[in-house]
C-alpha positions as CSV (number, residue, x, y, z in Angstrom):
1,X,-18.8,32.2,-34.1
2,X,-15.9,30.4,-32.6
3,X,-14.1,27.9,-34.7
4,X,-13.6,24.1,-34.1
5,X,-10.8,22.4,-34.4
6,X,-9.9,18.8,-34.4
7,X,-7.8,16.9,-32.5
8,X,-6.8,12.9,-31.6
9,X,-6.8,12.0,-28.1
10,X,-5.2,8.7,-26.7
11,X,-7.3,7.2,-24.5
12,X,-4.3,5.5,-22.6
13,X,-2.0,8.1,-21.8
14,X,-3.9,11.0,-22.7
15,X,-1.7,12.7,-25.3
16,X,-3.1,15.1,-27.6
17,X,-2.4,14.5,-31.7
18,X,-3.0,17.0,-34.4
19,X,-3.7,14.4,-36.7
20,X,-4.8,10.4,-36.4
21,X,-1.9,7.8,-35.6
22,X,-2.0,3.9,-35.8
23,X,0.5,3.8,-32.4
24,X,0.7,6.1,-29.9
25,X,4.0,8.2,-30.1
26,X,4.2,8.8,-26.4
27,X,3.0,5.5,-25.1
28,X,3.2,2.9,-27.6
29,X,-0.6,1.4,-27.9
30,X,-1.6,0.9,-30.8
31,X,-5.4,2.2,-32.4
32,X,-5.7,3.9,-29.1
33,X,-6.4,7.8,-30.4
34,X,-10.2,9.2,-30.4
35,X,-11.5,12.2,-32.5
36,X,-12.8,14.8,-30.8
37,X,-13.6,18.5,-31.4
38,X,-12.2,21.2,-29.4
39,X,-13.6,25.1,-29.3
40,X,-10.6,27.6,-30.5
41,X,-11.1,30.5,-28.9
42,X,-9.0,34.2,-29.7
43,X,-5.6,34.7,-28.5
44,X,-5.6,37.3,-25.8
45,X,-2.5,39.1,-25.7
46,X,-1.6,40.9,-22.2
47,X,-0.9,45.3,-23.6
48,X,1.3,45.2,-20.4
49,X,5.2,45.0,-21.0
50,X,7.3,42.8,-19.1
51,X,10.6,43.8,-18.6
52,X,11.6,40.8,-16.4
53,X,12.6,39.9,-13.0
54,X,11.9,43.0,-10.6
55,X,14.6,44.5,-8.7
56,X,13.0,47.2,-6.1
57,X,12.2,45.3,-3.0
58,X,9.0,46.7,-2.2
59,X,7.5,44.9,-5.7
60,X,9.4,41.9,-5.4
61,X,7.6,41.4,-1.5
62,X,4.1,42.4,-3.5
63,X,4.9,39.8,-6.3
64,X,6.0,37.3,-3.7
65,X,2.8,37.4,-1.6
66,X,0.9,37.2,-4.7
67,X,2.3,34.3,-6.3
68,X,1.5,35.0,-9.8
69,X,2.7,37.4,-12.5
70,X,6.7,37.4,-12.4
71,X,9.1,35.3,-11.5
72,X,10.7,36.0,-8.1
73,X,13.7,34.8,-5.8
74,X,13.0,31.9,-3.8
75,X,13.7,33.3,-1.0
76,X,11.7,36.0,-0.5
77,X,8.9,33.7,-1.1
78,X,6.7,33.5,2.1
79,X,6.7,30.2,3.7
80,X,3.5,28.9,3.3
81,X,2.5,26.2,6.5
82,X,-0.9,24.8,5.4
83,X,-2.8,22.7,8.4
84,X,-4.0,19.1,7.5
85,X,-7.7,18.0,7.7
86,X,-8.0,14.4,10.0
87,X,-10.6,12.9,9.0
88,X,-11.1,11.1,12.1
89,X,-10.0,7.6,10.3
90,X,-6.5,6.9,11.6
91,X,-5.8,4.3,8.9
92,X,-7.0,6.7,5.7
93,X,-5.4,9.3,7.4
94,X,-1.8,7.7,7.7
95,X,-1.8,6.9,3.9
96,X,-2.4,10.4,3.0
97,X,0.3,11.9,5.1
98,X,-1.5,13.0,8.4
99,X,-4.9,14.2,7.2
100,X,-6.6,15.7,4.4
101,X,-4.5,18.8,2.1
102,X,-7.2,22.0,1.7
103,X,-7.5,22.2,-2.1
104,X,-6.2,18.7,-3.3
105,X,-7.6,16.4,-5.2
106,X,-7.6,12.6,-4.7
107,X,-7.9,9.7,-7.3
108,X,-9.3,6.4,-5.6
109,X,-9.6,3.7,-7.4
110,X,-10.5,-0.1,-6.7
111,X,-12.3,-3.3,-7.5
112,X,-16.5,-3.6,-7.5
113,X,-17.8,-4.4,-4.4
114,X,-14.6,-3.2,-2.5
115,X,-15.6,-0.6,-0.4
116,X,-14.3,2.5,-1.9
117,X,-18.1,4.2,-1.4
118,X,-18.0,3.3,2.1
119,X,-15.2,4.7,3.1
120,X,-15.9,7.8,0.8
121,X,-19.0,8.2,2.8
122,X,-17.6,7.3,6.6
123,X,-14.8,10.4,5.5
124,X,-17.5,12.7,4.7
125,X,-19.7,11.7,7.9
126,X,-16.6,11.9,10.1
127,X,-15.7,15.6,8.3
128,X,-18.8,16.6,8.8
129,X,-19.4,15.3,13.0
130,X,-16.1,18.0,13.2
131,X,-17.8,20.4,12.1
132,X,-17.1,20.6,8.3
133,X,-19.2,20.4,5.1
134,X,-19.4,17.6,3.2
135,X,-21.0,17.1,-0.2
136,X,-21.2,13.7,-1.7
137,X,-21.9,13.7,-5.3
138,X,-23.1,10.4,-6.2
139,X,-23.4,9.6,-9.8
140,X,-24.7,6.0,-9.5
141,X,-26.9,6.1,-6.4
142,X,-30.4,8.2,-5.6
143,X,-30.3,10.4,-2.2
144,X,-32.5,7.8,-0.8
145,X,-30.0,4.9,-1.7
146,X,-27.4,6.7,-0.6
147,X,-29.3,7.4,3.0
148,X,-30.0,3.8,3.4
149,X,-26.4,2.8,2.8
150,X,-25.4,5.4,5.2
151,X,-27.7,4.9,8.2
152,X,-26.0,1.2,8.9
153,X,-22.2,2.9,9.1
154,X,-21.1,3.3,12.6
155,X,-19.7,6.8,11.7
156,X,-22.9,7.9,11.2
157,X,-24.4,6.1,14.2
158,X,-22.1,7.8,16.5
159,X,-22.7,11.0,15.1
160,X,-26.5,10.7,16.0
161,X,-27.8,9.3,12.3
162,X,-28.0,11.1,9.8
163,X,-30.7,13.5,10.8
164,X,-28.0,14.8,13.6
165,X,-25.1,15.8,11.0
166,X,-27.8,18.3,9.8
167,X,-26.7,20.5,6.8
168,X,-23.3,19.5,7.2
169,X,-23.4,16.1,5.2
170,X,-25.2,16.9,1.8
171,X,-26.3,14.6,-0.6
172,X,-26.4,15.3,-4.1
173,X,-27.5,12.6,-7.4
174,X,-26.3,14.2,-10.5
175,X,-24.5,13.7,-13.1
176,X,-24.0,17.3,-14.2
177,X,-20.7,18.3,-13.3
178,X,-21.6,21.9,-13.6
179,X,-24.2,21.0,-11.6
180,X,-21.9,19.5,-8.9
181,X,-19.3,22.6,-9.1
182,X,-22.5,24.8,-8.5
183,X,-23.6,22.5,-5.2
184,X,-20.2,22.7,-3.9
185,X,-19.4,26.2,-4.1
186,X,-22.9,27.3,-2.7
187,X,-22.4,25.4,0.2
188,X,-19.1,26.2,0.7
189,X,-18.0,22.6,1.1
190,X,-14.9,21.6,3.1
191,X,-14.8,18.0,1.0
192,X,-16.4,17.1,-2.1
193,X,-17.0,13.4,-2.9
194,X,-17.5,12.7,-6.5
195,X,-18.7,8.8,-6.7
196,X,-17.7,7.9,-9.6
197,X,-16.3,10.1,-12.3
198,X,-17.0,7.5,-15.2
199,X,-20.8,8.6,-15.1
200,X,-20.4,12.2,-14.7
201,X,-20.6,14.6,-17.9
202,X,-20.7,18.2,-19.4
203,X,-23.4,18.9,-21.7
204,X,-21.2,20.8,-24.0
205,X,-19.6,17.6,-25.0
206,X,-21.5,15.1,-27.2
207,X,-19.0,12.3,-26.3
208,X,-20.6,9.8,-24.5
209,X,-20.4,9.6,-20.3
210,X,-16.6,7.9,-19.5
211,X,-15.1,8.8,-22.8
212,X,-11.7,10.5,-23.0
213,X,-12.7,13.7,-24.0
214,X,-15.9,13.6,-20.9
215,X,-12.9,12.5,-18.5
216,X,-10.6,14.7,-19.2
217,X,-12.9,18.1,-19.2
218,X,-14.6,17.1,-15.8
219,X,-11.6,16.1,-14.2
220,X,-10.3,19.6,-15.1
221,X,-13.4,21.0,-13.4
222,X,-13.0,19.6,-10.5
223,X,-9.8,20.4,-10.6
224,X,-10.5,24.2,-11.1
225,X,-13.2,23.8,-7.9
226,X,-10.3,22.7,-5.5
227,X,-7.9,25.3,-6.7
228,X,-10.2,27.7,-6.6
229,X,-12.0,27.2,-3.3
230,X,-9.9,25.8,-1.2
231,X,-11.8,22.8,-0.5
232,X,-11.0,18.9,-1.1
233,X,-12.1,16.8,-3.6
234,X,-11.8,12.9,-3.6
235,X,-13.1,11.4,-6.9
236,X,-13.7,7.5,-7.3
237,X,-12.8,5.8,-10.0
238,X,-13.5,2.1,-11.8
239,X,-10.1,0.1,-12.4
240,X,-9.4,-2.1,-15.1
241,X,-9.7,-6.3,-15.2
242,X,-5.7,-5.5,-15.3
243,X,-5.7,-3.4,-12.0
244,X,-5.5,-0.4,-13.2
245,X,-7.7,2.9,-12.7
246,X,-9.9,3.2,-16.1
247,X,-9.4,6.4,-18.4
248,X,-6.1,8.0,-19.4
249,X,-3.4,8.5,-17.3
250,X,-3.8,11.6,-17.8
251,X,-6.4,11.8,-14.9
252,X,-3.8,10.4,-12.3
253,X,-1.3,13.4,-13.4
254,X,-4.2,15.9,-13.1
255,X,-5.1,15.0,-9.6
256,X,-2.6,15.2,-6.5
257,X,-2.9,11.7,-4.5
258,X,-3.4,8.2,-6.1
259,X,-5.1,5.6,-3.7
260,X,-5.3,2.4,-5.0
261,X,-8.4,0.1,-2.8
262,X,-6.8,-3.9,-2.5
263,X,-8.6,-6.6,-1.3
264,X,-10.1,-10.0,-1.5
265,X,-13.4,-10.2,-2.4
266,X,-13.4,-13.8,-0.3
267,X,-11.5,-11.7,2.9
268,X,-12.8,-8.8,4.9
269,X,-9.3,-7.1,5.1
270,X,-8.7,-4.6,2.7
271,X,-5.7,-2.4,2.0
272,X,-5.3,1.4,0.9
273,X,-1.9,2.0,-0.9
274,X,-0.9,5.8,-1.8
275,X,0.2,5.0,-5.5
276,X,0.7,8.8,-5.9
277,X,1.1,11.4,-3.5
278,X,2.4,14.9,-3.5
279,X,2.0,15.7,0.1
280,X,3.3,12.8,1.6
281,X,5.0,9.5,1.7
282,X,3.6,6.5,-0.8
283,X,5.1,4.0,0.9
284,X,2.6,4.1,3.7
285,X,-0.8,1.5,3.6
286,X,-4.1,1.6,5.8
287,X,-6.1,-1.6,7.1
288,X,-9.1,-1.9,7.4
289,X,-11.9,-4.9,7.8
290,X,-15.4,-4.9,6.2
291,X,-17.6,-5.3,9.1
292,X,-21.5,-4.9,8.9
293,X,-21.4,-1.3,9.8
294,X,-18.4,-0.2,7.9
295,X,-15.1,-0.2,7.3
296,X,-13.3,-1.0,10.7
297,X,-9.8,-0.1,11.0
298,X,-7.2,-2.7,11.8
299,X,-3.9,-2.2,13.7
300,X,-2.2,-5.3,12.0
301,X,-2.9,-8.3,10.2
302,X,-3.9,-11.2,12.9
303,X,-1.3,-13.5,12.7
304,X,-1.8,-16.9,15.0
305,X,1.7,-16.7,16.4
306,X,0.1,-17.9,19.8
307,X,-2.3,-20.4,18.6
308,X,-2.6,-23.4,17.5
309,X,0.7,-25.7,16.3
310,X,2.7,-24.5,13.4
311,X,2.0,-26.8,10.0
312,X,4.9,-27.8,7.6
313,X,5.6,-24.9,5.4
314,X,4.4,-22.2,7.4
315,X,6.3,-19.2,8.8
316,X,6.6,-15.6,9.9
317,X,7.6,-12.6,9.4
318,X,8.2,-9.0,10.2
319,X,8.4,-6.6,7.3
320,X,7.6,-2.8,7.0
321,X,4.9,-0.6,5.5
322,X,6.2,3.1,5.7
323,X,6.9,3.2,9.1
324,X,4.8,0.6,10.2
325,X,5.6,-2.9,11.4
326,X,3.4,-5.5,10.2
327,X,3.7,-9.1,10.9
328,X,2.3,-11.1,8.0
329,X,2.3,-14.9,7.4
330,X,3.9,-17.1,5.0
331,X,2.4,-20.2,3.6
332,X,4.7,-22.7,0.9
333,X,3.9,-26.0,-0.7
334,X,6.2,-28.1,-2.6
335,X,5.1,-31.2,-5.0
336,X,6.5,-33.4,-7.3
337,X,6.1,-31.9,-10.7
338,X,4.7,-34.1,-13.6
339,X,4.6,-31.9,-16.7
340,X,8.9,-31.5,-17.2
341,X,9.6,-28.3,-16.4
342,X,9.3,-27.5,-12.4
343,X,6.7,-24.4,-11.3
344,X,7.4,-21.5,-9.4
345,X,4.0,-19.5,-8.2
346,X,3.9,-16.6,-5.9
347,X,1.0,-14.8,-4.7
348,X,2.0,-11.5,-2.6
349,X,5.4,-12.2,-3.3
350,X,8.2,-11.5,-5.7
351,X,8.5,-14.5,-8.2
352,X,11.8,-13.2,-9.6
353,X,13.2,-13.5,-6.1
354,X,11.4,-16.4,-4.9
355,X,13.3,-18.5,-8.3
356,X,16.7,-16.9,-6.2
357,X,16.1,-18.5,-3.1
358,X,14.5,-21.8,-4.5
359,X,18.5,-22.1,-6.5
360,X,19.9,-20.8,-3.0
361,X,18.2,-23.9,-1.4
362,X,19.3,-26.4,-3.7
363,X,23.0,-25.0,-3.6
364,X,23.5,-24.2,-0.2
365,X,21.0,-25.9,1.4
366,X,21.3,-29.7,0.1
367,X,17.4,-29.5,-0.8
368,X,16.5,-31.3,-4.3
369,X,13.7,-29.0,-5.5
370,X,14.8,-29.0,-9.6
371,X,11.9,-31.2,-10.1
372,X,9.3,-30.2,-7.3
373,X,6.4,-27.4,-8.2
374,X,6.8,-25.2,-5.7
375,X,4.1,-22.5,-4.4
376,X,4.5,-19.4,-2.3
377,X,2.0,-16.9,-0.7
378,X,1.5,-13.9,1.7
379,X,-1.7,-14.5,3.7
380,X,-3.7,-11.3,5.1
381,X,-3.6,-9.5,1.8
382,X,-0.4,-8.1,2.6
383,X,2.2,-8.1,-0.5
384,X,5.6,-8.6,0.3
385,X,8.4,-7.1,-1.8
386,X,11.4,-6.7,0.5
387,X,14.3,-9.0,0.7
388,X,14.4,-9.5,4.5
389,X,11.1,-12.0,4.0
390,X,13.9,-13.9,2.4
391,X,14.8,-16.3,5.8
392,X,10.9,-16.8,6.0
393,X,10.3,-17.5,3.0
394,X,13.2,-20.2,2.2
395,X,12.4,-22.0,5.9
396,X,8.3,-22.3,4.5
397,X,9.9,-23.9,1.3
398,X,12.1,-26.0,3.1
399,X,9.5,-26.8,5.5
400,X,7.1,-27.9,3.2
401,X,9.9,-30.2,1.2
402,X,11.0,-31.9,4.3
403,X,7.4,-31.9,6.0
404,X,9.5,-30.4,9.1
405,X,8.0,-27.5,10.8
406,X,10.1,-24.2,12.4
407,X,9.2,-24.3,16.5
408,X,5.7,-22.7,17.7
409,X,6.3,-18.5,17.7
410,X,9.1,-18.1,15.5
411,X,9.6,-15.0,13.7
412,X,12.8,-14.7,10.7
413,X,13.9,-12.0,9.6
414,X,17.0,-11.4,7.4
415,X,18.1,-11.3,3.5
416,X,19.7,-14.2,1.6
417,X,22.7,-13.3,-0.4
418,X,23.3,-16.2,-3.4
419,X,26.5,-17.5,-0.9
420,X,23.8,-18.5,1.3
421,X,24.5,-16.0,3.9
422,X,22.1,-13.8,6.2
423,X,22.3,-10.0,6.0
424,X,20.9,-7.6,8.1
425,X,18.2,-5.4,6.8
426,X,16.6,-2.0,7.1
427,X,14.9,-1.1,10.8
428,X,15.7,-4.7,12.2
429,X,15.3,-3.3,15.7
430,X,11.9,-2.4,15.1
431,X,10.8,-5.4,13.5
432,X,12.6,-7.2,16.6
433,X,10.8,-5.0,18.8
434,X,7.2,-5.3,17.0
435,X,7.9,-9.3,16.7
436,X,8.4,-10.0,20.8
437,X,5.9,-7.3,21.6
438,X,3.4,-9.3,19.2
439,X,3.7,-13.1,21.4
440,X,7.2,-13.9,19.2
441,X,9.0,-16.3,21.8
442,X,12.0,-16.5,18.9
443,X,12.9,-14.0,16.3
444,X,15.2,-15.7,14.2
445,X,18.2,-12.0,12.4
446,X,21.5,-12.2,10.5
447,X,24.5,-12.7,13.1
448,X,25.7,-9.4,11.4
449,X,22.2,-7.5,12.5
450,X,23.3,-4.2,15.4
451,X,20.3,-4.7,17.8
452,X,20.6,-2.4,21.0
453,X,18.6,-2.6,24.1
454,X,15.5,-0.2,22.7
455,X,14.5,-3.4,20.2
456,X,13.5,-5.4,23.6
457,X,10.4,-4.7,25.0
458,X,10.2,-4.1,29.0
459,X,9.2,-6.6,31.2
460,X,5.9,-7.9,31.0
461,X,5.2,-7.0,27.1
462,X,6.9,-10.0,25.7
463,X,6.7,-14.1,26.7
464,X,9.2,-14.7,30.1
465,X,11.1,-17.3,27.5
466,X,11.4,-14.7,24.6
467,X,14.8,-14.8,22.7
468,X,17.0,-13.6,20.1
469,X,18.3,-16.0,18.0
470,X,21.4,-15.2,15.5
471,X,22.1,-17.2,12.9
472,X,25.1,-16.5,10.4
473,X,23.9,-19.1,7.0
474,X,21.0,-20.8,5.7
475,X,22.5,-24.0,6.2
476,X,22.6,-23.2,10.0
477,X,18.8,-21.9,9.4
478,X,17.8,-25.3,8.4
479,X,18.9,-26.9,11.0
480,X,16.1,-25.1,13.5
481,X,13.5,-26.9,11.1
482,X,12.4,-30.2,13.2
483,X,9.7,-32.8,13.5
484,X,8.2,-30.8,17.0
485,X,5.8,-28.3,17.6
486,X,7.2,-27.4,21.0
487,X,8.8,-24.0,21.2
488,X,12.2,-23.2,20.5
489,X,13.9,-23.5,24.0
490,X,17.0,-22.4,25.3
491,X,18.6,-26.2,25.8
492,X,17.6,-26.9,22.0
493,X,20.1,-24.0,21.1
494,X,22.4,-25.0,23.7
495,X,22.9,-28.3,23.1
496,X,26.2,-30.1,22.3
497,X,27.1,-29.3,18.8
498,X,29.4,-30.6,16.1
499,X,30.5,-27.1,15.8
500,X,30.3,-25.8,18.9
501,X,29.7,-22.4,18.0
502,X,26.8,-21.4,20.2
503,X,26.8,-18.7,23.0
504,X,24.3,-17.0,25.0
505,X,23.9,-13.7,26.5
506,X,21.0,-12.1,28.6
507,X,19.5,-8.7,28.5
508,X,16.0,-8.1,30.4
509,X,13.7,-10.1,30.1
510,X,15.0,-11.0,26.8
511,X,17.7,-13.7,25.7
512,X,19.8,-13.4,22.8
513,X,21.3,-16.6,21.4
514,X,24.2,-17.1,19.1
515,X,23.9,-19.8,16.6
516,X,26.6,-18.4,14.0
517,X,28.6,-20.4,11.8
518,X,31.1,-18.7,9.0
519,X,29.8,-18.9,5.1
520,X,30.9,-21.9,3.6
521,X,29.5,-24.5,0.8
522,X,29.4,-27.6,3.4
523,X,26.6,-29.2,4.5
524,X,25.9,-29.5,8.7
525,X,26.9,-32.7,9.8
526,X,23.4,-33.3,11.3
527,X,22.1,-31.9,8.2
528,X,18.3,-33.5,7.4
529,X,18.2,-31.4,3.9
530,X,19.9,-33.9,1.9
531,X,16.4,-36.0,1.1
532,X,13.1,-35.8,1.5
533,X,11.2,-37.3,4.4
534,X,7.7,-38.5,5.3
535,X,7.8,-37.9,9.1
């Protein structure tokens, strides 16, 4: 009979106790450790010796194709060049590096009501129309609900309905995960979709379905299935009212990717961030919109650079995801504060760095904003961390104080040092680039910003009046902020200045304007920033 033993299992971070604990050693929480049993079985000691590292060649290119045994020199380790499965979803694709890893496992976690089962289910329809096998597992569903969700996605629809796919899309309510692990391996499936792993159990364990000890132990099963098999297995998760993916953390060091599902529940964009991912970049995000037949991907946020007029604290601008451009939107609203003490609220944005440029403002910038509320957002469900949305962000706030708007199809881009000058930032040719390509007919960079030919688009893929405009301070930055809605044109840059420090050059189709002035603490003579005005 084989003996029990007990242990004391956090339920935070997953760390194993030989004994109970009021706090956590390893991650500080306090009354977070469980009691569980745990089976001890026999030590099994190997009879073989092992005198260390081989040294005949022949058994060291034996021991090297085999993997496992003895340690062996790096370099006579075989390179190992293991193809990607696309899924045939651009957007999912991108955020896990280029397509799905044979034998990896993915965490996805996300809000109720998200969409993380229907993407799970448009990946496994799309492997499957390829010519794969795809099992989803659904733990909270019946085959029949699962059909009926199924027949309205459009990647079933174009793979004939889901009478076409055949026995290549399988459908499986259990709970079981023995039962799951049998499924999969019997039909040698190419992706396994587990949906979700808080219901999903081992009947060896008497803890309750979503406990510690039932995560843990079916996580490592279908862990053991990937490993084993070769094939893929996504698992969904439930997050937190904080955010965060329920269970311990030790599931998200088990598995190999961490996807994190973003969204508004009151907006059909929605965002997949790689929190985790050993194959590829986590810097990546997807977009996609919730249509009535699925998940639709999206190229970019719509952004109304072309539309309508620009309102008071509104602007644009041109930050990076990865290696992707996106264009998002930046909304500000300043008030008079009542209460003593001013607010600062961001939503999408950094609030440590949006106090920065609110004290850059006052300093440099003439603007009296100690005892205004002032409130800051991203539209489009993108969040915005990177200093170039500095310029945007301070011309919104400014905006919005002076109820001045920035002219029709402006784009800034640039970083805010606390002497209120512009730097240049990371990739500003491609943000240039995606800006004019996207209707921009200004894109306001730092004077010190390198921007070669390559950043304007040919003829014909920007507006005929598109320009480059440099600007050296954010003093000089305000002065662009005016009571019009008429684009920023050539003779408003050109005019007679009290500096006259402006200078144009052409290049293509594209005009690049010089509005440069060196860093100092004075105010423009023409300045408007002083007070506030009702105009």
């Amino acid at each position: 009979m084989a003996k029990m033993r007990t242990e004391y299992l956090c339920r935070e971070c997953g760390a194993n106790h030989p004994k109970w604990l009021g706090k956590c050693p390893d991650c500080g929480v306090w009354d977070s450790l469980e009691k569980f049993a745990v089976e001890v079985e026999a030590s099994k000691s190997s009879s073989a010796p092992i005198w260390g590292a081989p040294t005949d060649p022949t058994e060291i290119d034996a021991l090297a194709r085999g993997g496992i045994g003895r340690a062996v020199p790096l370099g006579r380790v075989p390179e190992a060049v293991v193809p990607r499965i696309p899924t045939g979803i651009s957007e999912f694709d991108r955020v896990l590096g280029g397509g799905i890893v044979p034998g990896s496992v993915m965490l996805i976690g996300g809000d109720p009501g998200i969409g993380k089962s229907t993407l799970m289910m448009q990946a496994a329809a799309s492997i499957a129309a390829r010519g794969g096998t795809a099992l989803y597992a659904s733990s909270e569903e019946s085959p029949q609900q699962v059909r009926l969700r199924a027949e309205r996605l459009d990647a079933v629809v174009r793979a004939g309905g889901a009478s076409a796919l055949g026995e290549r899309l399988l459908v499986l309510g259990e709970t079981n995960v023995a039962r799951i692990v049998e499924q999969a391996r019997r039909a040698k499936a190419t992706l396994v979709v587990v949906d979700s792993v808080q219901l999903i159990h081992r009947t060896d364990i008497s803890a309750a379905p979503g406990s510690i000890a039932q995560l843990r132990r079916c996580c490592l099963d279908l862990v053991g299935l990937a490993k084993s098999s070769g094939c893929s297995v996504i698992i969904v998760g439930h997050v937190t009212k904080e955010g965060t993916l329920a269970g311990p953390k030790l599931l998200e060091h088990l598995v190999d990717v961490v996807l994190g599902f973003e969204g508004d529940r009151h907006s059909s964009i929605r965002v997949v961030r790689g929190v985790k991912n050993r194959f590829g970049s986590t810097q990546e995000i997807g977009l996609f919109e919730m249509q009535g037949d699925g998940l639709a991907e999206v190229e970019s946020v719509r952004v109304p650079l072309t539309g309508g007029p620009t309102a008071p604290g509104c602007s644009f601008v041109a930050t990076m995801a990865g290696t992707r451009c996106l264009l998002g939107e930046i909304h500000a609203l300043v008030a008079t504060g009542f209460l003593g003490s001013a607010k600062r609220r961001s939503s999408g944005l950094d609030s440590s760095r949006l106090a920065m440029l609110i004290a850059v403002l006052e300093k440099h910038g003439g603007l009296r904003l100690a005892d205004q509320d002032v409130f800051a957002q991203s539209l489009g469900g993108l969040k915005i961390a990177e200093p170039a949305a500095d310029l945007a962000v301070a011309l919104a706030i400014a905006g919005a104080f002076l109820h001045r708007t920035l002219p029709q199809g402006t784009v800034a881009i640039g970083e805010i040092g606390l002497t209120g000058e512009l730097r240049t930032v990371p990739h500003i040719e491609q943000r240039v680039h995606e800006s004019l390509r996207r209707g921009a007919r200004s894109v306001l960079v730092p004077a010190s910003a390198r921007i070669g030919d390559s950043a304007r688009p040919v003829r014909g893929e920007c507006a005929e009046d598109a320009q480059i405009v440099r600007i050296g301070t954010i003093s000089r930055a305000l002065e662009l902020l005016a009571p019009t809605q008429r684009p920023l044109t050539h003779e408003m840059l050109t005019s007679e200045s009290p500096r006259g420090d402006h200078s144009t050059r052409s290049a293509g189709s594209t005009r690049t304007v010089e509005f440069d002035a060196p860093v100092n603490n004075t105010m423009p003579r023409n300045s408007h920033a002083a007070t506030r005005t009702n105009s």
